[in-house]
């Protein structure tokens, strides 16, 4: 856990504090994002945590211990630090740069070599190609990756990362973000991560700390900032499309209507026709006796037909799994021009449906439409 208690920094000669009374707690194993306009104090806050800068006032605790009462060297060994300007040693190879802290900790050479290769592989840099290169022989993005894995080298419980992906193009950046989240899911480090990019903050952060002129404007989960921005500055910082950004955070399972109205393939069309006409439904989902989704029937197909629903069932164009994010689900709906999306598990059991109404109410907009030509889909299980 990292705790900041009314932390203030006034640089010598400055008339304004660079960091002004910031208090926050980063829980163990979480990624906390520092974000805010250039000059708002992000780097200054980080450098006070590992004591590269002295505090003017306040307290910083790491795992309950006051960092200013700890042995400075011990403290830094426990904190991986990837700095904003990458800061690789120009006269050392990539291998030696990564090995700096493990060497300080007297690791055996074979262990260091194994670790270096493992880390290079982790960020898609081929060890045989890159191990012996010097920083000047790397692109900006490659150097930044080496900077990140150098911070990870000795497996410290805490990481301070100052715009670690700032110099990387959007595609490789997304790959690295995904990789990093995978690594974090395994390692559960307690991380402070600085970025300028609100989308990166929403994707990577468990918590987001939004700063302005050295002051904490809002500290909360990405959802908090998107749904409950405390003031106009936060609203505009998060962006006018914050409702759409929420789609990235939510899964289909969280938004879907559970237990939607449906029928069995063994139901007679005559009984369904009455029901659908009364309820103004043009289509109805069909399942078999074990709740496997078979498809849908349309009111039009039912005209002059006297058999069972299973005989006129049409397959669904598309189904989605419950763990997809809503943005992907919505983009499929738009791409295939679907009024509803059915949600099924791996065995094709019907779990729920998404329609425009469930989507709109989930992203927090008011919408009183009826879900297009499917009519009003409600929960309630099987048609009676
Ligand atoms: N060594 C210093 N001496 C005096 N003022 C400084 C020093 N370093 C930073 N500042 C000032 O403190 C404020 C915060 O700087 P800091 O580097 O923490 O900002 P930042 O949020 O990291 O910005 P960026 O996004 O541009 O990296 C700025 O106004 C900056 O000019
Ligand atoms: Mg900075």
Short mmCIF file of C-alpha atoms and ligand atoms in Angstrom, two decimals:
data_model
loop_
_atom_site.label_atom_id
_atom_site.label_comp_id
_atom_site.label_asym_id
_atom_site.label_seq_id
_atom_site.Cartn_x
_atom_site.Cartn_y
_atom_site.Cartn_z
CA UNK A 1 0.00 0.00 0.00
CA UNK A 2 1.22 3.51 -0.80
CA UNK A 3 -0.24 6.32 1.30
CA UNK A 4 0.21 10.02 0.66
CA UNK A 5 -0.88 12.24 3.50
CA UNK A 6 -1.18 15.97 2.71
CA UNK A 7 1.95 15.83 0.60
CA UNK A 8 3.24 19.24 -0.45
CA UNK A 9 6.24 20.28 -2.50
CA UNK A 10 7.40 23.84 -2.97
CA UNK A 11 10.54 24.08 -5.13
CA UNK A 12 13.12 26.55 -3.81
CA UNK A 13 12.24 30.05 -4.98
CA UNK A 14 8.84 29.03 -6.37
CA UNK A 15 5.83 31.12 -5.41
CA UNK A 16 3.34 28.28 -5.94
CA UNK A 17 3.52 24.71 -4.65
CA UNK A 18 4.19 22.13 -7.40
CA UNK A 19 2.23 19.62 -5.30
CA UNK A 20 -0.31 21.01 -2.89
CA UNK A 21 -1.63 18.93 0.02
CA UNK A 22 -2.33 15.71 -1.88
CA UNK A 23 -3.72 12.77 0.12
CA UNK A 24 -4.49 9.40 -1.38
CA UNK A 25 -4.04 5.66 -0.83
CA UNK A 26 -3.02 3.15 -3.46
CA UNK A 27 -4.15 -0.33 -2.36
CA UNK A 28 -1.79 -3.31 -2.67
CA UNK A 29 -1.74 -4.88 -6.11
CA UNK A 30 -3.47 -2.02 -7.87
CA UNK A 31 -2.47 0.35 -10.64
CA UNK A 32 -3.00 3.99 -9.74
CA UNK A 33 -2.82 6.44 -12.63
CA UNK A 34 -1.54 9.98 -12.15
CA UNK A 35 -2.97 12.12 -14.90
CA UNK A 36 -3.37 15.83 -15.54
CA UNK A 37 -2.07 18.65 -17.74
CA UNK A 38 1.66 19.13 -18.24
CA UNK A 39 3.25 20.72 -15.20
CA UNK A 40 0.51 19.67 -12.76
CA UNK A 41 2.99 17.84 -10.52
CA UNK A 42 2.88 14.18 -11.57
CA UNK A 43 6.63 13.61 -11.84
CA UNK A 44 7.24 15.62 -8.69
CA UNK A 45 4.84 13.36 -6.74
CA UNK A 46 6.59 10.25 -7.97
CA UNK A 47 10.06 11.50 -7.16
CA UNK A 48 9.00 12.25 -3.60
CA UNK A 49 7.81 8.67 -3.16
CA UNK A 50 11.23 7.18 -3.85
CA UNK A 51 12.93 10.14 -2.19
CA UNK A 52 14.66 11.49 -5.26
CA UNK A 53 13.11 14.79 -4.08
CA UNK A 54 12.57 15.89 -0.48
CA UNK A 55 9.05 16.68 0.69
CA UNK A 56 8.23 20.18 1.86
CA UNK A 57 5.55 18.83 4.20
CA UNK A 58 3.27 15.84 4.64
CA UNK A 59 3.95 12.16 4.93
CA UNK A 60 4.43 9.23 2.55
CA UNK A 61 4.01 5.67 3.81
CA UNK A 62 5.02 2.55 1.95
CA UNK A 63 3.53 -0.60 3.42
CA UNK A 64 2.79 1.41 6.55
CA UNK A 65 6.37 2.69 6.93
CA UNK A 66 7.37 6.31 6.60
CA UNK A 67 9.64 6.40 3.55
CA UNK A 68 11.75 9.13 5.14
CA UNK A 69 12.51 6.86 8.09
CA UNK A 70 13.61 4.00 5.83
CA UNK A 71 17.09 3.26 4.59
CA UNK A 72 17.29 5.09 1.27
CA UNK A 73 19.00 2.28 -0.63
CA UNK A 74 16.63 -0.38 0.70
CA UNK A 75 13.71 1.85 -0.24
CA UNK A 76 14.82 2.26 -3.86
CA UNK A 77 15.49 -1.45 -4.27
CA UNK A 78 11.88 -2.09 -3.37
CA UNK A 79 10.63 0.34 -5.99
CA UNK A 80 11.08 -0.15 -9.71
CA UNK A 81 11.31 3.23 -11.42
CA UNK A 82 10.82 3.82 -15.14
CA UNK A 83 11.53 7.49 -15.73
CA UNK A 84 9.94 9.79 -18.26
CA UNK A 85 13.13 10.32 -20.32
CA UNK A 86 13.87 6.55 -20.32
CA UNK A 87 17.32 7.20 -18.82
CA UNK A 88 19.23 4.19 -20.12
CA UNK A 89 22.96 4.34 -19.46
CA UNK A 90 24.42 5.13 -22.92
CA UNK A 91 27.70 3.33 -22.31
CA UNK A 92 26.06 0.06 -21.22
CA UNK A 93 24.49 -2.61 -23.39
CA UNK A 94 20.80 -3.40 -23.12
CA UNK A 95 21.73 -6.45 -21.06
CA UNK A 96 23.80 -4.44 -18.61
CA UNK A 97 21.16 -1.73 -18.36
CA UNK A 98 18.53 -4.28 -17.39
CA UNK A 99 20.97 -5.95 -14.99
CA UNK A 100 21.74 -2.84 -12.94
CA UNK A 101 19.59 -3.60 -9.91
CA UNK A 102 20.00 -7.41 -9.93
CA UNK A 103 23.77 -6.80 -9.93
CA UNK A 104 23.45 -4.47 -6.96
CA UNK A 105 21.57 -7.28 -5.25
CA UNK A 106 24.43 -9.71 -6.05
CA UNK A 107 22.43 -12.04 -8.24
CA UNK A 108 24.43 -14.82 -9.92
CA UNK A 109 25.42 -14.13 -13.53
CA UNK A 110 23.40 -17.06 -14.85
CA UNK A 111 20.30 -15.85 -13.01
CA UNK A 112 20.78 -12.35 -14.38
CA UNK A 113 21.18 -13.62 -17.95
CA UNK A 114 18.07 -15.75 -17.65
CA UNK A 115 16.11 -12.82 -16.24
CA UNK A 116 17.30 -10.43 -18.98
CA UNK A 117 16.21 -12.82 -21.72
CA UNK A 118 12.89 -13.48 -20.03
CA UNK A 119 12.15 -9.77 -19.77
CA UNK A 120 13.23 -9.01 -23.35
CA UNK A 121 10.93 -11.76 -24.59
CA UNK A 122 8.13 -10.35 -22.49
CA UNK A 123 8.17 -7.08 -24.45
CA UNK A 124 8.77 -8.71 -27.82
CA UNK A 125 12.42 -7.80 -28.20
CA UNK A 126 14.41 -10.77 -29.47
CA UNK A 127 17.18 -11.38 -26.89
CA UNK A 128 19.74 -12.52 -29.49
CA UNK A 129 19.25 -9.30 -31.43
CA UNK A 130 18.94 -6.79 -28.61
CA UNK A 131 20.92 -8.04 -25.63
CA UNK A 132 24.25 -6.68 -26.89
CA UNK A 133 23.00 -3.43 -28.41
CA UNK A 134 23.68 0.00 -26.97
CA UNK A 135 20.87 2.49 -26.29
CA UNK A 136 21.86 4.61 -29.32
CA UNK A 137 21.12 1.59 -31.53
CA UNK A 138 17.48 1.43 -30.39
CA UNK A 139 14.40 3.25 -31.63
CA UNK A 140 12.58 5.46 -29.13
CA UNK A 141 9.91 2.84 -28.53
CA UNK A 142 12.43 0.02 -28.12
CA UNK A 143 14.42 2.09 -25.63
CA UNK A 144 11.25 2.78 -23.69
CA UNK A 145 10.48 -0.92 -23.48
CA UNK A 146 13.96 -1.59 -22.15
CA UNK A 147 13.36 1.17 -19.59
CA UNK A 148 10.17 -0.55 -18.43
CA UNK A 149 11.69 -4.01 -18.08
CA UNK A 150 14.72 -2.57 -16.34
CA UNK A 151 12.32 -1.30 -13.67
CA UNK A 152 10.85 -4.80 -13.39
CA UNK A 153 14.19 -6.60 -13.34
CA UNK A 154 14.59 -7.34 -9.64
CA UNK A 155 10.88 -8.01 -9.21
CA UNK A 156 10.20 -5.13 -6.80
CA UNK A 157 6.79 -5.00 -5.10
CA UNK A 158 6.31 -1.34 -6.04
CA UNK A 159 6.65 0.33 -9.43
CA UNK A 160 6.71 4.00 -10.36
CA UNK A 161 6.28 4.42 -14.10
CA UNK A 162 6.44 7.89 -15.60
CA UNK A 163 4.76 7.82 -19.02
CA UNK A 164 6.30 4.43 -19.76
CA UNK A 165 4.60 4.08 -23.15
CA UNK A 166 4.76 7.75 -24.16
CA UNK A 167 7.15 7.27 -27.09
CA UNK A 168 5.42 4.25 -28.60
CA UNK A 169 3.05 4.32 -31.56
CA UNK A 170 -0.64 3.57 -30.91
CA UNK A 171 -0.59 -0.01 -32.23
CA UNK A 172 2.48 -1.19 -30.34
CA UNK A 173 1.26 0.80 -27.39
CA UNK A 174 -1.97 -1.16 -27.24
CA UNK A 175 0.03 -4.41 -27.47
CA UNK A 176 2.31 -3.31 -24.63
CA UNK A 177 -0.63 -2.19 -22.52
CA UNK A 178 -2.26 -5.58 -22.95
CA UNK A 179 1.01 -7.35 -22.18
CA UNK A 180 1.54 -5.21 -19.15
CA UNK A 181 -1.95 -5.89 -17.82
CA UNK A 182 -1.38 -9.62 -18.29
CA UNK A 183 1.90 -9.42 -16.39
CA UNK A 184 0.22 -7.39 -13.66
CA UNK A 185 -2.60 -9.92 -13.32
CA UNK A 186 0.13 -12.43 -12.45
CA UNK A 187 2.48 -10.27 -10.37
CA UNK A 188 0.05 -7.98 -8.47
CA UNK A 189 2.51 -5.15 -8.06
CA UNK A 190 1.47 -1.89 -6.50
CA UNK A 191 1.98 0.60 -9.30
CA UNK A 192 1.84 4.32 -9.88
CA UNK A 193 1.64 5.00 -13.58
CA UNK A 194 1.76 8.46 -15.16
CA UNK A 195 0.12 9.17 -18.47
CA UNK A 196 -1.24 12.09 -20.49
CA UNK A 197 -3.66 9.85 -22.30
CA UNK A 198 -7.11 9.51 -20.74
CA UNK A 199 -7.88 6.36 -22.74
CA UNK A 200 -4.73 4.73 -21.43
CA UNK A 201 -5.72 5.83 -17.91
CA UNK A 202 -9.16 4.25 -18.22
CA UNK A 203 -7.75 1.06 -19.67
CA UNK A 204 -4.84 0.60 -17.28
CA UNK A 205 -6.03 2.14 -14.04
CA UNK A 206 -7.71 0.54 -11.06
CA UNK A 207 -7.70 4.04 -9.60
CA UNK A 208 -7.17 7.39 -11.30
CA UNK A 209 -5.79 10.48 -9.61
CA UNK A 210 -6.55 13.59 -11.64
CA UNK A 211 -4.33 16.56 -10.80
CA UNK A 212 -4.45 20.22 -11.72
CA UNK A 213 -1.93 22.85 -10.60
CA UNK A 214 -0.58 20.48 -7.96
CA UNK A 215 -3.98 19.83 -6.42
CA UNK A 216 -5.98 16.65 -6.42
CA UNK A 217 -9.17 17.24 -8.39
CA UNK A 218 -10.63 13.76 -8.14
CA UNK A 219 -9.44 10.35 -7.00
CA UNK A 220 -11.55 7.37 -7.89
CA UNK A 221 -12.05 4.40 -10.16
CA UNK A 222 -12.26 4.99 -13.93
CA UNK A 223 -16.00 4.47 -13.59
CA UNK A 224 -16.23 7.18 -10.92
CA UNK A 225 -14.54 9.70 -13.18
CA UNK A 226 -16.64 8.77 -16.17
CA UNK A 227 -19.99 8.63 -14.41
CA UNK A 228 -19.55 11.04 -11.54
CA UNK A 229 -17.04 13.72 -12.62
CA UNK A 230 -16.88 16.16 -9.70
CA UNK A 231 -16.59 19.36 -11.73
CA UNK A 232 -16.41 20.85 -15.21
CA UNK A 233 -12.63 20.56 -15.41
CA UNK A 234 -12.87 16.80 -14.92
CA UNK A 235 -15.76 16.54 -17.34
CA UNK A 236 -13.81 18.28 -20.07
CA UNK A 237 -10.62 16.38 -19.25
CA UNK A 238 -12.37 13.03 -19.44
CA UNK A 239 -14.00 14.09 -22.70
CA UNK A 240 -17.43 14.67 -24.11
CA UNK A 241 -17.50 11.05 -25.22
CA UNK A 242 -17.27 9.73 -21.69
CA UNK A 243 -20.48 7.76 -22.13
CA UNK A 244 -18.85 5.90 -25.01
CA UNK A 245 -15.67 5.38 -23.04
CA UNK A 246 -17.69 3.60 -20.38
CA UNK A 247 -18.55 0.99 -22.99
CA UNK A 248 -14.93 -0.15 -22.87
CA UNK A 249 -15.15 -0.77 -19.17
CA UNK A 250 -18.33 -2.77 -19.04
CA UNK A 251 -18.91 -6.33 -20.09
CA UNK A 252 -21.87 -7.67 -21.98
CA UNK A 253 -22.86 -9.61 -18.86
CA UNK A 254 -23.18 -6.39 -16.87
CA UNK A 255 -25.49 -4.75 -19.37
CA UNK A 256 -27.56 -7.60 -20.75
CA UNK A 257 -31.15 -8.21 -19.91
CA UNK A 258 -31.24 -11.57 -18.17
CA UNK A 259 -33.91 -14.11 -18.76
CA UNK A 260 -35.39 -12.42 -21.84
CA UNK A 261 -38.81 -13.36 -23.19
CA UNK A 262 -38.44 -16.43 -25.40
CA UNK A 263 -40.33 -19.51 -26.53
CA UNK A 264 -39.56 -23.21 -26.91
CA UNK A 265 -39.24 -24.89 -30.26
CA UNK A 266 -42.05 -27.17 -29.11
CA UNK A 267 -44.48 -24.24 -28.64
CA UNK A 268 -47.32 -24.03 -31.11
CA UNK A 269 -47.18 -21.13 -33.50
CA UNK A 270 -50.86 -20.31 -32.97
CA UNK A 271 -50.37 -19.57 -29.26
CA UNK A 272 -47.22 -17.51 -29.94
CA UNK A 273 -48.90 -15.49 -32.65
CA UNK A 274 -51.55 -14.25 -30.23
CA UNK A 275 -48.97 -13.33 -27.67
CA UNK A 276 -46.66 -11.54 -30.13
CA UNK A 277 -49.50 -9.58 -31.68
CA UNK A 278 -50.71 -8.46 -28.28
CA UNK A 279 -47.21 -7.48 -27.16
CA UNK A 280 -46.28 -5.92 -30.50
CA UNK A 281 -43.30 -8.20 -31.01
CA UNK A 282 -42.20 -8.92 -34.55
CA UNK A 283 -39.62 -11.50 -33.51
CA UNK A 284 -39.14 -13.93 -30.65
CA UNK A 285 -36.15 -15.97 -29.49
CA UNK A 286 -36.43 -19.76 -29.58
CA UNK A 287 -34.66 -22.25 -27.31
CA UNK A 288 -34.78 -26.01 -27.03
CA UNK A 289 -35.73 -27.96 -23.90
CA UNK A 290 -32.21 -27.45 -22.44
CA UNK A 291 -32.19 -23.68 -23.02
CA UNK A 292 -29.84 -23.91 -26.02
CA UNK A 293 -30.51 -20.98 -28.32
CA UNK A 294 -31.94 -22.25 -31.62
CA UNK A 295 -32.65 -18.89 -33.28
CA UNK A 296 -35.73 -16.77 -33.68
CA UNK A 297 -39.18 -16.85 -35.23
CA UNK A 298 -40.77 -13.93 -37.01
CA UNK A 299 -44.43 -12.98 -36.92
CA UNK A 300 -44.41 -12.77 -40.70
CA UNK A 301 -43.31 -16.42 -41.08
CA UNK A 302 -46.15 -17.45 -38.78
CA UNK A 303 -48.89 -16.30 -41.11
CA UNK A 304 -50.82 -19.23 -42.51
CA UNK A 305 -48.64 -21.68 -40.61
CA UNK A 306 -50.04 -24.08 -38.10
CA UNK A 307 -47.09 -26.11 -36.81
CA UNK A 308 -44.49 -25.67 -34.10
CA UNK A 309 -42.02 -22.84 -33.59
CA UNK A 310 -39.10 -25.23 -34.17
CA UNK A 311 -40.24 -25.77 -37.75
CA UNK A 312 -39.89 -22.14 -38.80
CA UNK A 313 -36.97 -21.10 -36.63
CA UNK A 314 -34.27 -18.99 -38.30
CA UNK A 315 -30.66 -19.04 -37.06
CA UNK A 316 -29.25 -15.95 -35.34
CA UNK A 317 -26.85 -13.88 -37.47
CA UNK A 318 -24.55 -13.49 -34.52
CA UNK A 319 -24.29 -14.27 -30.83
CA UNK A 320 -21.81 -12.88 -28.31
CA UNK A 321 -20.19 -14.27 -25.16
CA UNK A 322 -20.88 -12.58 -21.82
CA UNK A 323 -17.27 -11.49 -21.25
CA UNK A 324 -17.01 -9.26 -24.33
CA UNK A 325 -16.79 -5.55 -23.67
CA UNK A 326 -19.77 -3.44 -24.62
CA UNK A 327 -17.90 -1.41 -27.18
CA UNK A 328 -17.13 -4.50 -29.27
CA UNK A 329 -20.70 -5.73 -28.86
CA UNK A 330 -22.14 -2.38 -29.96
CA UNK A 331 -19.86 -2.25 -32.96
CA UNK A 332 -21.09 -5.70 -34.05
CA UNK A 333 -24.68 -4.59 -33.62
CA UNK A 334 -24.04 -1.59 -35.85
CA UNK A 335 -22.01 -3.56 -38.37
CA UNK A 336 -24.69 -6.22 -38.84
CA UNK A 337 -27.57 -3.78 -38.29
CA UNK A 338 -29.01 -5.93 -35.52
CA UNK A 339 -31.82 -4.80 -33.23
CA UNK A 340 -30.74 -7.19 -30.52
CA UNK A 341 -27.74 -9.34 -29.74
CA UNK A 342 -28.23 -12.61 -27.95
CA UNK A 343 -25.72 -13.57 -25.32
CA UNK A 344 -24.83 -17.26 -25.01
CA UNK A 345 -22.31 -19.27 -23.04
CA UNK A 346 -19.78 -21.69 -24.54
CA UNK A 347 -22.46 -24.36 -24.91
CA UNK A 348 -24.84 -21.97 -26.63
CA UNK A 349 -27.18 -21.64 -23.64
CA UNK A 350 -29.19 -18.42 -23.81
CA UNK A 351 -28.02 -16.07 -21.04
CA UNK A 352 -29.56 -12.77 -22.02
CA UNK A 353 -29.98 -10.14 -24.70
CA UNK A 354 -28.59 -6.73 -25.43
CA UNK A 355 -30.70 -4.22 -27.24
CA UNK A 356 -30.41 -0.50 -27.73
CA UNK A 357 -32.46 0.11 -24.62
CA UNK A 358 -30.25 -1.95 -22.33
CA UNK A 359 -27.18 -0.36 -23.90
CA UNK A 360 -28.41 3.20 -23.51
CA UNK A 361 -29.54 2.73 -19.96
CA UNK A 362 -26.19 1.17 -19.10
CA UNK A 363 -24.12 4.03 -20.43
CA UNK A 364 -26.25 6.38 -18.38
CA UNK A 365 -28.21 8.11 -21.12
CA UNK A 366 -31.95 8.27 -20.98
CA UNK A 367 -33.66 6.54 -23.82
CA UNK A 368 -37.25 5.51 -24.12
CA UNK A 369 -37.14 3.65 -27.44
CA UNK A 370 -38.51 0.20 -27.71
CA UNK A 371 -35.59 -1.72 -29.16
CA UNK A 372 -36.38 -1.37 -32.85
CA UNK A 373 -38.38 -3.93 -34.79
CA UNK A 374 -37.95 -6.56 -32.10
CA UNK A 375 -40.46 -4.60 -30.09
CA UNK A 376 -40.14 -4.26 -26.38
CA UNK A 377 -37.98 -7.12 -25.11
CA UNK A 378 -38.55 -7.66 -21.41
CA UNK A 379 -37.25 -10.22 -19.01
CA UNK A 380 -39.73 -12.78 -17.84
CA UNK A 381 -38.59 -16.06 -19.30
CA UNK A 382 -40.74 -18.26 -21.43
CA UNK A 383 -43.86 -16.98 -23.12
CA UNK A 384 -46.94 -18.21 -21.34
N1 LIG B 1 13.58 21.20 -10.27
C1 LIG B 1 12.57 22.07 -10.33
N2 LIG B 1 12.69 23.32 -9.86
C2 LIG B 1 11.67 24.18 -9.88
N3 LIG B 1 10.46 23.92 -10.38
C3 LIG B 1 10.28 22.68 -10.88
C4 LIG B 1 11.30 21.69 -10.89
N4 LIG B 1 10.82 20.57 -11.46
C5 LIG B 1 9.55 20.83 -11.78
N5 LIG B 1 9.20 22.11 -11.45
C6 LIG B 1 7.88 22.74 -11.62
O1 LIG B 1 6.94 22.03 -10.85
C7 LIG B 1 5.73 21.86 -11.55
C8 LIG B 1 5.39 20.38 -11.67
O2 LIG B 1 6.35 19.74 -12.50
P1 LIG B 1 6.31 18.20 -12.86
O3 LIG B 1 7.53 17.85 -13.57
O4 LIG B 1 6.00 17.47 -11.60
O5 LIG B 1 5.03 18.19 -13.80
P2 LIG B 1 4.38 16.95 -14.61
O6 LIG B 1 2.96 16.88 -14.17
O7 LIG B 1 5.22 15.75 -14.46
O8 LIG B 1 4.43 17.51 -16.10
P3 LIG B 1 4.66 16.69 -17.50
O9 LIG B 1 3.34 16.10 -17.82
O10 LIG B 1 5.00 17.81 -18.44
O11 LIG B 1 5.75 15.72 -17.30
C9 LIG B 1 5.93 22.56 -12.88
O12 LIG B 1 5.36 23.83 -12.80
C10 LIG B 1 7.42 22.63 -13.03
O13 LIG B 1 7.80 23.77 -13.77
MG1 LIG B 2 6.35 14.60 -15.78
#
